[in-house]
Short mmCIF file of C-alpha atoms and ligand atoms in Angstrom, two decimals:
data_model
loop_
_atom_site.label_atom_id
_atom_site.label_comp_id
_atom_site.label_asym_id
_atom_site.label_seq_id
_atom_site.Cartn_x
_atom_site.Cartn_y
_atom_site.Cartn_z
CA MET R 1 94.79 143.61 -3.04
CA ASN R 2 96.07 146.32 -0.97
CA ILE R 3 96.22 145.49 2.21
CA LYS R 4 97.61 147.57 4.54
CA GLU R 5 97.01 146.73 8.04
CA ILE R 6 97.08 142.87 10.02
CA LYS R 7 96.00 142.80 12.90
CA LEU R 8 96.27 139.95 15.67
CA HIS R 9 93.59 139.75 18.43
CA GLN R 10 94.68 137.81 21.12
CA LEU R 11 91.64 136.22 23.00
CA LEU R 12 90.79 134.06 26.07
CA MET R 13 87.66 132.27 26.03
CA ASN R 14 86.18 130.62 29.01
CA MET R 15 84.55 127.51 27.62
CA LYS R 16 80.94 126.57 28.95
CA ASN R 17 82.28 123.06 29.54
CA PRO R 18 85.68 121.26 30.07
CA PHE R 19 86.94 119.15 26.94
CA THR R 20 88.53 115.71 27.34
CA THR R 21 90.67 113.84 24.96
CA SER R 22 93.12 111.42 25.10
CA PHE R 23 95.70 114.21 25.23
CA GLY R 24 94.49 116.10 27.90
CA THR R 25 91.46 118.16 29.39
CA GLN R 26 90.79 122.26 28.51
CA GLN R 27 88.72 124.68 30.01
CA ASP R 28 89.96 127.64 28.62
CA ARG R 29 90.98 128.62 24.61
CA PHE R 30 93.48 130.97 23.58
CA ILE R 31 92.37 131.96 20.12
CA THR R 32 93.93 134.56 17.78
CA ILE R 33 91.76 136.32 15.40
CA ILE R 34 93.46 138.03 12.18
CA GLU R 35 91.89 141.51 10.77
CA ALA R 36 93.21 142.06 7.50
CA VAL R 37 92.28 145.49 6.29
CA ASP R 38 92.55 147.05 3.07
CA GLU R 39 93.33 150.58 2.19
CA ASN R 40 89.53 151.37 2.03
CA GLY R 41 89.07 150.03 5.45
CA LEU R 42 87.40 147.21 4.86
CA SER R 43 88.22 144.23 6.93
CA GLY R 44 88.74 140.28 6.13
CA PHE R 45 88.80 138.08 9.56
CA GLY R 46 90.35 134.64 9.77
CA GLU R 47 91.07 132.66 13.36
CA CYS R 48 94.19 130.81 14.18
CA VAL R 49 93.38 127.39 15.70
CA SER R 50 96.46 126.07 17.17
CA GLY R 51 96.34 124.26 20.66
CA GLU R 52 97.61 126.11 23.49
CA ASP R 53 100.13 123.60 23.89
CA PRO R 54 101.53 121.04 21.29
CA LEU R 55 99.32 117.80 22.45
CA TYR R 56 97.08 117.73 19.22
CA SER R 57 100.06 118.71 16.88
CA GLU R 58 103.45 120.11 16.88
CA GLU R 59 101.90 123.52 16.35
CA PHE R 60 100.71 125.78 19.46
CA MET R 61 99.47 129.42 19.66
CA ASP R 62 102.63 130.81 21.33
CA ALA R 63 104.84 129.43 18.36
CA SER R 64 102.03 130.11 15.40
CA LEU R 65 101.47 133.89 17.16
CA ILE R 66 105.65 134.74 16.63
CA ALA R 67 105.23 132.92 13.09
CA MET R 68 102.48 135.50 12.18
CA LYS R 69 104.00 138.44 13.56
CA LYS R 70 107.82 137.86 12.18
CA TYR R 71 107.21 136.39 8.61
CA PHE R 72 103.36 135.83 7.57
CA GLY R 73 102.03 139.12 8.29
CA PRO R 74 104.87 140.93 7.21
CA LEU R 75 105.10 138.95 4.14
CA LEU R 76 101.53 139.72 2.98
CA LEU R 77 102.34 143.33 3.43
CA GLN R 78 105.12 143.55 1.50
CA ASN R 79 104.21 141.62 -1.21
CA GLU R 80 100.88 142.68 -3.38
CA ILE R 81 98.64 139.70 -4.18
CA LYS R 82 96.00 139.40 -6.67
CA HIS R 83 93.78 136.34 -5.26
CA PRO R 84 93.66 134.47 -1.83
CA ASP R 85 95.20 131.61 -3.82
CA ASP R 86 98.51 133.30 -3.56
CA VAL R 87 99.03 133.29 -0.23
CA TRP R 88 100.00 129.66 -0.03
CA GLU R 89 102.67 130.37 -2.68
CA LEU R 90 103.71 133.70 -0.59
CA PHE R 91 104.13 131.95 2.54
CA LYS R 92 105.63 128.42 0.46
CA PRO R 93 109.39 128.74 1.40
CA PHE R 94 108.33 128.88 4.83
CA LYS R 95 107.84 125.42 6.26
CA ARG R 96 105.00 123.91 7.80
CA ASN R 97 103.36 126.45 10.49
CA ASN R 98 99.83 125.58 8.77
CA MET R 99 97.58 127.04 11.24
CA ALA R 100 99.63 130.67 10.93
CA LYS R 101 99.68 130.12 7.83
CA ALA R 102 95.66 129.69 7.67
CA GLY R 103 94.85 131.90 10.04
CA ILE R 104 96.62 134.71 7.80
CA GLU R 105 95.36 133.23 4.66
CA GLY R 106 91.71 133.12 5.78
CA ALA R 107 91.70 136.74 6.93
CA VAL R 108 92.66 137.25 3.13
CA TRP R 109 90.06 135.32 1.83
CA ASP R 110 86.97 136.98 3.41
CA LEU R 111 88.89 140.70 2.74
CA TYR R 112 88.59 139.32 -1.08
CA ALA R 113 84.99 138.00 -0.79
CA LYS R 114 83.99 141.26 0.44
CA GLN R 115 85.79 143.39 -1.84
CA HIS R 116 84.01 141.06 -4.60
CA ASP R 117 80.48 140.95 -2.59
CA ILE R 118 79.83 137.40 -2.79
CA PRO R 119 79.70 135.08 0.11
CA LEU R 120 83.09 132.63 0.89
CA SER R 121 81.39 129.96 0.37
CA LYS R 122 80.62 130.66 -3.40
CA LEU R 123 83.79 132.32 -3.97
CA LEU R 124 85.22 128.64 -2.76
CA GLY R 125 82.84 127.18 -5.53
CA GLY R 126 80.44 125.93 -2.88
CA THR R 127 76.99 124.97 -3.71
CA LYS R 128 75.10 124.23 -0.53
CA SER R 129 72.62 126.72 1.02
CA GLU R 130 72.67 124.86 4.37
CA VAL R 131 75.58 122.18 5.82
CA GLU R 132 74.51 119.17 8.06
CA VAL R 133 76.50 119.29 11.06
CA GLY R 134 77.28 116.57 14.24
CA VAL R 135 78.99 117.19 17.45
CA SER R 136 82.48 115.98 18.98
CA LEU R 137 81.94 114.70 22.90
CA GLY R 138 84.69 114.89 25.26
CA LEU R 139 85.82 111.97 28.04
CA GLU R 140 83.67 112.00 31.28
CA GLU R 141 84.31 110.56 33.89
CA THR R 142 81.59 107.89 33.85
CA ASP R 143 79.82 106.27 30.94
CA GLU R 144 76.49 107.74 32.99
CA LEU R 145 77.89 111.66 32.42
CA LEU R 146 78.52 110.57 28.35
CA LEU R 147 74.59 108.90 28.13
CA GLU R 148 72.92 111.93 29.60
CA LYS R 149 75.59 114.55 26.92
CA ILE R 150 74.32 112.12 24.03
CA ALA R 151 71.01 112.03 24.58
CA GLU R 152 70.68 115.83 25.04
CA LYS R 153 72.77 116.18 21.64
CA VAL R 154 70.28 113.60 20.04
CA ASP R 155 67.43 115.69 21.22
CA GLU R 156 68.75 118.69 19.74
CA GLY R 157 69.02 116.77 16.69
CA TYR R 158 72.84 116.76 15.50
CA LYS R 159 73.28 114.52 12.56
CA ARG R 160 75.74 112.30 14.25
CA ILE R 161 77.41 111.93 17.51
CA LYS R 162 81.48 111.71 17.87
CA VAL R 163 82.76 110.43 21.21
CA LYS R 164 85.92 110.22 22.15
CA ILE R 165 88.21 106.85 23.41
CA LYS R 166 91.39 105.90 24.84
CA PRO R 167 92.55 102.95 26.14
CA GLY R 168 90.32 101.77 29.21
CA ARG R 169 87.72 103.60 28.02
CA ASP R 170 86.31 101.78 24.49
CA VAL R 171 85.35 98.61 23.57
CA GLU R 172 83.03 98.80 27.04
CA MET R 173 82.04 102.05 26.74
CA ILE R 174 81.43 101.90 23.43
CA ARG R 175 78.98 98.81 24.08
CA THR R 176 77.06 100.88 26.78
CA ILE R 177 76.65 103.60 24.84
CA ARG R 178 74.76 100.94 21.55
CA ARG R 179 72.87 99.31 24.26
CA LYS R 180 71.36 102.53 25.09
CA PHE R 181 71.27 104.28 21.64
CA LYS R 182 70.93 101.33 19.15
CA ASP R 183 70.59 102.92 15.75
CA ILE R 184 72.39 106.41 15.85
CA PRO R 185 74.96 107.69 13.79
CA LEU R 186 78.11 107.19 15.98
CA MET R 187 81.72 107.37 15.27
CA VAL R 188 85.13 107.56 18.07
CA ASP R 189 88.02 109.51 17.59
CA ALA R 190 91.13 108.15 19.62
CA ASN R 191 93.33 111.07 18.99
CA SER R 192 96.25 108.79 18.42
CA ALA R 193 95.91 106.69 21.43
CA TYR R 194 96.80 103.84 20.03
CA THR R 195 99.38 101.07 18.26
CA LEU R 196 99.47 98.37 16.24
CA ASP R 197 99.62 96.40 19.15
CA ASP R 198 96.01 97.22 20.19
CA ILE R 199 95.00 95.62 16.97
CA ASP R 200 92.70 93.35 18.92
CA THR R 201 90.92 96.08 21.04
CA LEU R 202 90.59 98.24 17.77
CA LYS R 203 89.03 94.95 15.42
CA GLU R 204 86.26 94.55 18.69
CA LEU R 205 84.83 98.09 17.86
CA ASP R 206 84.11 96.44 14.36
CA GLN R 207 80.87 94.93 15.79
CA PHE R 208 79.30 98.68 17.02
CA LYS R 209 78.24 99.58 13.51
CA LEU R 210 80.16 102.61 13.90
CA MET R 211 80.51 105.59 11.21
CA MET R 212 84.26 105.25 11.36
CA ILE R 213 87.42 105.19 13.65
CA GLU R 214 89.01 108.66 13.93
CA GLN R 215 92.83 108.40 14.16
CA PRO R 216 93.42 105.52 15.82
CA LEU R 217 97.07 105.62 15.50
CA ALA R 218 100.03 108.45 15.61
CA ALA R 219 100.26 111.01 12.89
CA GLY R 220 102.87 110.24 10.83
CA ASP R 221 101.75 106.24 10.78
CA LEU R 222 100.56 106.37 7.29
CA ILE R 223 101.81 102.69 6.70
CA GLU R 224 100.62 101.46 9.78
CA HIS R 225 97.02 103.06 9.41
CA ALA R 226 96.89 101.11 5.92
CA LYS R 227 98.11 97.62 7.94
CA LEU R 228 95.27 98.64 10.21
CA GLN R 229 92.29 99.57 7.62
CA ARG R 230 93.11 95.93 6.04
CA GLN R 231 92.29 94.27 9.01
CA LEU R 232 89.08 96.42 10.38
CA LYS R 233 85.74 97.03 8.52
CA THR R 234 85.17 100.28 10.21
CA PRO R 235 86.47 102.64 7.66
CA VAL R 236 89.61 104.23 9.23
CA CYS R 237 89.07 108.51 9.26
CA LEU R 238 92.79 110.26 9.38
CA ASP R 239 92.48 113.69 10.91
CA GLU R 240 96.01 114.26 12.78
CA SER R 241 97.87 112.68 9.82
CA ILE R 242 96.29 114.54 7.03
CA ASP R 243 98.89 117.64 7.77
CA SER R 244 98.98 118.64 3.95
CA TYR R 245 97.96 117.95 0.60
CA GLU R 246 100.76 115.15 -0.27
CA ALA R 247 100.02 113.38 3.33
CA ALA R 248 95.96 113.25 2.00
CA ALA R 249 97.56 111.73 -1.53
CA GLY R 250 99.88 109.54 -0.02
CA ALA R 251 96.94 107.81 2.72
CA ILE R 252 94.85 107.79 -0.61
CA GLU R 253 97.52 105.86 -2.80
CA LEU R 254 98.32 103.64 0.32
CA GLY R 255 94.84 102.71 1.50
CA SER R 256 95.91 104.14 5.14
CA CYS R 257 92.27 105.43 5.58
CA ARG R 258 88.49 105.48 3.66
CA ILE R 259 87.38 108.66 5.01
CA ILE R 260 89.40 111.93 5.67
CA ASN R 261 88.77 114.65 8.21
CA VAL R 262 89.84 118.05 6.56
CA LYS R 263 90.56 121.04 9.33
CA VAL R 264 91.57 124.28 7.22
CA GLY R 265 93.97 124.82 9.73
CA ARG R 266 95.93 121.95 9.73
CA VAL R 267 96.55 121.48 5.95
CA GLY R 268 97.48 125.31 5.97
CA GLY R 269 94.54 127.18 4.82
CA LEU R 270 91.46 127.15 2.54
CA THR R 271 93.40 126.79 -0.95
CA GLN R 272 95.04 123.29 0.51
CA ALA R 273 91.94 122.45 1.73
CA LYS R 274 90.00 122.84 -1.99
CA LYS R 275 93.12 120.90 -3.47
CA ILE R 276 92.24 118.29 -1.03
CA HIS R 277 88.66 118.25 -1.59
CA ASP R 278 89.00 118.00 -5.28
CA LEU R 279 91.83 114.82 -5.19
CA ALA R 280 89.13 113.10 -2.85
CA LYS R 281 86.28 113.32 -4.65
CA ALA R 282 88.16 112.36 -7.64
CA HIS R 283 89.10 109.05 -5.50
CA HIS R 284 85.76 108.63 -4.25
CA ILE R 285 86.80 109.18 -0.64
CA PRO R 286 84.11 111.04 1.76
CA LEU R 287 85.21 114.16 3.58
CA TRP R 288 83.92 116.02 6.39
CA CYS R 289 85.33 119.01 8.04
CA GLY R 290 86.66 118.94 11.75
CA GLY R 291 86.62 121.14 14.28
CA MET R 292 89.21 122.53 16.91
CA LEU R 293 87.13 124.45 19.28
CA GLU R 294 86.79 127.69 17.27
CA ALA R 295 85.23 130.88 18.37
CA GLY R 296 82.59 132.17 15.44
CA VAL R 297 84.98 133.27 12.90
CA GLY R 298 86.71 129.94 12.08
CA ARG R 299 83.07 128.22 12.85
CA LEU R 300 82.31 130.24 9.31
CA HIS R 301 85.35 129.57 7.47
CA ASN R 302 84.57 125.97 8.71
CA ILE R 303 80.66 126.06 7.28
CA ALA R 304 81.78 127.78 3.98
CA ILE R 305 84.13 124.98 3.05
CA THR R 306 81.71 122.50 3.65
CA THR R 307 79.64 123.74 1.05
CA LEU R 308 81.92 122.16 -1.45
CA GLY R 309 80.11 118.89 -2.72
CA ASN R 310 81.82 116.01 -1.43
CA PHE R 311 81.82 117.06 1.78
CA THR R 312 79.37 114.61 2.26
CA LEU R 313 79.36 113.85 5.58
CA PRO R 314 78.54 115.52 8.63
CA GLY R 315 81.05 117.97 10.40
CA ASP R 316 82.25 119.22 13.85
CA THR R 317 80.63 122.55 13.63
CA ALA R 318 78.10 123.00 15.85
CA SER R 319 76.47 125.76 17.18
CA SER R 320 78.34 128.56 18.93
CA SER R 321 76.27 128.17 21.96
CA ARG R 322 77.55 124.61 22.82
CA TYR R 323 80.77 126.10 23.63
CA TRP R 324 80.38 129.74 24.46
CA TYR R 325 78.03 131.73 26.72
CA GLU R 326 78.65 134.27 23.84
CA ASP R 327 80.54 133.87 20.66
CA ILE R 328 82.37 136.80 19.33
CA ILE R 329 80.10 136.92 15.98
CA THR R 330 76.53 138.47 15.26
CA PRO R 331 74.72 136.42 14.57
CA GLU R 332 76.24 133.37 16.23
CA VAL R 333 76.06 130.14 14.47
CA ASN R 334 73.41 128.21 14.88
CA ALA R 335 72.62 124.34 13.74
CA GLU R 336 68.81 123.70 14.18
CA ASN R 337 68.37 119.71 13.87
CA GLY R 338 71.86 119.46 13.00
CA VAL R 339 71.53 121.97 9.80
CA VAL R 340 72.96 125.17 9.77
CA LYS R 341 72.00 127.57 7.18
CA VAL R 342 74.43 129.53 4.85
CA SER R 343 74.46 133.15 4.68
CA HIS R 344 74.40 134.89 1.43
CA LYS R 345 76.26 138.22 2.81
CA PRO R 346 79.56 138.59 1.50
CA GLY R 347 82.52 137.33 3.05
CA ILE R 348 81.90 134.70 5.84
CA GLY R 349 78.74 135.87 6.35
CA ALA R 350 78.36 137.47 9.78
CA GLU R 351 79.83 140.27 11.56
CA VAL R 352 82.92 140.09 14.13
CA ASP R 353 81.05 141.67 17.18
CA PHE R 354 83.91 144.35 18.58
CA ASP R 355 81.29 144.92 21.70
CA LYS R 356 81.43 140.93 22.40
CA MET R 357 84.80 140.32 21.75
CA LYS R 358 85.84 143.03 24.21
CA GLN R 359 85.19 140.92 27.27
CA TYR R 360 87.78 138.12 26.12
CA LEU R 361 90.53 140.47 24.23
CA LYS R 362 94.07 140.77 25.94
CA LYS R 363 95.84 141.93 23.38
CA THR R 364 95.99 143.18 19.96
CA ASP R 365 99.33 143.77 17.90
CA VAL R 366 99.12 145.65 14.37
CA LEU R 367 101.44 145.11 11.68
CA THR R 368 101.82 147.82 9.12
CA LYS R 369 103.52 148.34 5.65
CA GLU R 370 106.63 149.12 8.11
CA ASP R 371 106.63 145.79 9.07
CA THR R 372 109.44 143.67 7.40
CA PRO R 373 109.97 139.92 7.83
CA ASP R 374 112.35 139.68 10.62
CA MET R 375 114.92 137.06 9.20
CA ILE R 376 118.84 136.18 9.30
CA PHE R 377 118.47 134.74 5.91
CA TYR R 378 118.27 136.91 2.71
CA ASP R 379 118.61 137.04 -1.02
O1 LIG W 401 90.59 115.70 16.97
O2 LIG W 401 88.88 116.54 16.25
C1 LIG W 401 89.56 116.41 17.32
C2 LIG W 401 88.95 119.66 19.38
C3 LIG W 401 90.28 120.25 19.69
C4 LIG W 401 91.14 119.43 19.04
C5 LIG W 401 91.13 118.12 18.30
C6 LIG W 401 89.55 117.47 18.17
C7 LIG W 401 88.85 118.61 18.56
C8 LIG W 401 87.65 118.11 18.59
C9 LIG W 401 86.37 119.03 18.72
O3 LIG W 401 87.26 116.88 18.34
C10 LIG W 401 85.85 119.61 17.69
C11 LIG W 401 84.78 120.67 18.01
O4 LIG W 401 83.96 120.33 18.74
O5 LIG W 401 85.57 121.77 17.59
MG1 LIG W 402 89.99 114.32 16.04
#
């Protein structure tokens, strides 16, 4: 593919609204945009989605940056690859660091699609020309404030509403929501805030016709999630737990969930996301694409993977304007009535707008063919 340069654009983006989950509140998003440049000067873009602190998962942005600079960037520059699917194999000896791997791999996918003049969605095997999306709402100080946010998003036409829960902000809060919004497609996300000791509380949620309960227990707890799913009517959906193809296979075999949230970064990139898609399809497990408060590049990658057939449930990829005063792409992602049109342009389907990106840019590191992996071990 003749990649000659990799640029790591480090951005600090201020969010329109603070976002609160069971693990904390954030107002700023520290994001890395990866640009892979070929010998003809064509650029592909990826986004590294790790959090600022290791609270959602063990991966965090400073660590991802080091992993990209020391290992994954130089490895890609030193090894000629033929297809983006080769990237996973190239990175495989290096354990985990999935979001760093996925960020670089994402840039390679976009570049390859542009080199071959096809949309990324088509390259991935996607078939949809538009995708349905929902919205993920953070915890609010009061139920009244949350009800206002829900009303606004229902009016905007989002196809489902996801609300965050945590112990003490669960059964009564959902009862209040259901009293006002009797029939909306509603789901909850606990971000691992419960244990099996809370099973009575979780069972109480069965009365509210929720589409699913996302990640109630800790990430490693596939066996506990299977025990929980057997006692709940509401489908369990796993997010944090599905950090690889093998974890997806394990969860399906154990019956730990009935739905899977696929996040491209969490599973190590689009190649792995496709593999999980095919496995889940074979086992009749529906999928949706989760969000990580992405800027435009990550948002477009999410739309592209969602065009695969077994992404049958609305995902988290809401309009750019829900998160940002100004996104870094032109045109921005825009959901109309909860539907995003898939671009027919090559690659991710929109331009990364460097003029807009400038206002957020803190630093760009440039890796070239001169850079070799910075390692103690060698073979
Ligand atoms: O658990 O799905 C999650 C955001 C950051 C980290 C984890 C999660 C989320 C969201 C927001 O729920 C999804 C989005 O709107 O991008
Ligand atoms: Mg989640």
